[in-house]
Coordinates of C-alpha atoms and ligand atoms in Angstrom, one line a residue:
M28 CA -1.1 -17.6 1.1
R29 CA -3.6 -14.8 0.6
T30 CA -2.6 -11.2 0.4
L31 CA -4.8 -8.1 0.4
I32 CA -3.1 -5.1 -1.5
I33 CA -4.6 -1.7 -0.7
H34 CA -3.8 1.3 -2.6
G35 CA -5.2 4.5 -0.9
P36 CA -6.1 7.9 -2.2
N37 CA -4.9 9.4 -5.4
L38 CA -3.1 6.3 -6.4
N39 CA -5.6 5.7 -9.1
L40 CA -3.9 8.8 -10.8
T41 CA -0.4 7.2 -10.7
G42 CA 1.3 7.5 -14.0
K43 CA -0.6 10.8 -14.7
R44 CA 0.1 12.8 -11.5
E45 CA 3.5 14.2 -10.5
T46 CA 5.2 11.7 -12.8
E47 CA 8.7 13.1 -11.7
I48 CA 8.0 11.6 -8.2
Y49 CA 5.7 8.6 -8.8
G50 CA 6.8 7.5 -12.2
K51 CA 4.9 6.8 -15.3
S52 CA 3.6 3.4 -14.5
T53 CA -0.2 3.5 -14.1
L54 CA -2.0 1.7 -11.4
D55 CA -3.1 -0.8 -14.0
D56 CA 0.5 -1.3 -14.9
I57 CA 1.4 -1.8 -11.2
N58 CA -1.3 -4.2 -10.5
R59 CA -0.3 -6.2 -13.5
M60 CA 3.2 -6.5 -12.1
I61 CA 1.9 -7.5 -8.8
K62 CA -0.4 -10.2 -10.5
E63 CA 2.4 -11.6 -12.6
W64 CA 4.7 -11.8 -9.5
A65 CA 2.0 -13.4 -7.4
D66 CA 1.0 -16.0 -10.0
K67 CA 4.7 -16.9 -10.4
N68 CA 5.1 -17.3 -6.7
K69 CA 1.8 -18.9 -6.0
V70 CA 0.5 -16.2 -4.0
E71 CA -3.2 -15.2 -4.1
V72 CA -3.6 -11.4 -4.2
E73 CA -6.7 -9.3 -4.0
L74 CA -6.1 -5.8 -5.3
F75 CA -8.2 -2.8 -3.9
Q76 CA -8.0 0.8 -4.4
S77 CA -10.1 3.5 -2.6
N78 CA -9.9 7.3 -2.2
H79 CA -12.2 7.0 1.1
E80 CA -10.8 6.4 4.5
G81 CA -13.9 4.4 5.7
E82 CA -13.9 2.2 2.6
I83 CA -10.3 1.3 3.4
I84 CA -11.2 0.6 7.0
D85 CA -14.0 -1.6 6.0
K86 CA -11.6 -3.3 3.6
I87 CA -9.2 -4.1 6.3
H88 CA -12.1 -5.4 8.8
S89 CA -13.3 -7.6 6.0
A90 CA -9.8 -9.3 5.8
V91 CA -10.3 -11.1 9.0
G92 CA -10.4 -14.8 8.6
N93 CA -9.6 -14.9 5.0
T94 CA -6.3 -13.0 4.6
D95 CA -2.8 -13.8 5.7
F96 CA -1.0 -10.6 4.9
I97 CA -2.0 -7.0 4.1
V98 CA 0.3 -4.7 2.0
I99 CA -0.9 -1.1 2.1
N100 CA 0.2 2.0 0.4
P101 CA -2.0 4.4 2.5
G102 CA -1.2 7.5 0.4
A103 CA -1.6 10.7 2.3
F104 CA -3.5 8.8 5.0
T105 CA -0.1 7.6 6.0
H106 CA 0.7 10.7 7.7
Y107 CA -2.5 11.2 9.8
S108 CA -5.1 8.5 9.7
I109 CA -5.3 7.1 13.3
A110 CA -8.5 5.3 12.3
I111 CA -6.7 3.3 9.5
R112 CA -3.7 2.7 12.1
D113 CA -6.4 1.3 14.6
A114 CA -7.9 -0.8 12.0
I115 CA -4.7 -2.6 11.2
S116 CA -3.8 -2.8 14.8
A117 CA -7.4 -4.3 15.6
V118 CA -7.4 -7.1 13.0
E119 CA -3.9 -8.4 13.9
I120 CA -3.1 -9.4 10.3
P121 CA 0.6 -8.9 9.5
T122 CA 0.8 -5.6 7.4
I123 CA 3.6 -3.9 5.5
E124 CA 3.4 -0.2 4.5
V125 CA 4.6 0.7 1.1
H126 CA 5.4 3.8 -0.8
L127 CA 6.4 4.6 -4.4
S128 CA 8.4 7.6 -3.5
N129 CA 10.9 7.9 -0.7
V130 CA 8.7 9.6 1.9
H131 CA 11.8 10.4 4.0
A132 CA 13.4 12.5 1.4
R133 CA 10.4 14.9 0.9
E134 CA 8.4 17.4 2.6
F135 CA 8.6 17.4 6.5
F136 CA 5.0 16.5 6.8
R137 CA 5.8 13.3 5.0
L138 CA 8.5 12.2 7.6
K139 CA 5.9 10.9 10.0
S140 CA 4.0 7.8 9.4
V141 CA 1.2 7.1 12.0
I142 CA 0.8 3.6 10.3
A143 CA 4.3 2.3 10.4
P144 CA 4.4 1.6 14.3
V145 CA 1.6 -1.0 13.7
C146 CA 3.2 -2.6 10.6
K147 CA 5.9 -5.1 10.3
G148 CA 7.8 -2.8 8.3
Q149 CA 8.1 0.1 5.8
I150 CA 9.4 0.0 2.3
S151 CA 9.6 3.4 0.5
G152 CA 11.2 4.7 -2.6
F153 CA 11.5 1.9 -5.0
G154 CA 8.6 2.9 -7.3
P155 CA 6.3 -0.1 -8.1
K156 CA 9.0 -2.4 -7.0
S157 CA 8.2 -1.4 -3.4
Y158 CA 5.1 -3.7 -3.7
I159 CA 7.2 -6.6 -5.0
L160 CA 9.7 -6.1 -2.2
A161 CA 7.0 -6.1 0.3
L162 CA 5.5 -9.5 -1.1
E163 CA 9.1 -11.1 -1.3
S164 CA 9.5 -10.3 2.3
L165 CA 6.4 -12.1 3.1
V166 CA 7.1 -15.3 1.3
Ligands
DQA228 C1 2.8 8.0 -1.4 C2 3.5 9.1 -0.4 C3 2.5 9.8 0.3 O1 3.2 10.9 1.1 C4 1.6 10.6 -0.7 O2 0.7 11.4 0.0 C5 1.0 9.7 -1.7 C6 1.8 8.7 -2.3 C7 3.9 7.2 -2.2 O3 3.4 6.1 -2.6 O4 4.9 7.6 -2.4 O5 -0.2 9.7 -2.1 O6 2.0 7.1 -0.4

């Protein structure tokens, strides 16, 4: 089972930015946790981070034919990127949207996800564990 994990914009700063919201684990810590879980559960994971919408779209396109599932934290793109939504919809690879914070308990502009309607589900608010919960739901 091959899974592509996509971390969107600003997630490279996790552990340093707004730690009261996103926690103190760095992206490297989160990726290590994902890798450990994946190895234990015999899931192949590819880890990718980008701050650029087009790069995320290219990555989603490149998953066709070699990836069974996508787990994506689209960062702020969650709330307005129709282009990422269309890419997920186009490739027809089952995708789960994840967030470190509970986007439903924050500012009003985070309440809307344009990505969630083309995903199998959304997991939000469990910190780095959101990624693991997504992976667990896939296996
Ligand atoms: C986030 C939530 C988004 O609203 C925000 O723009 C982020 C991080 C999260 O993981 O909680 O950059 O996706």
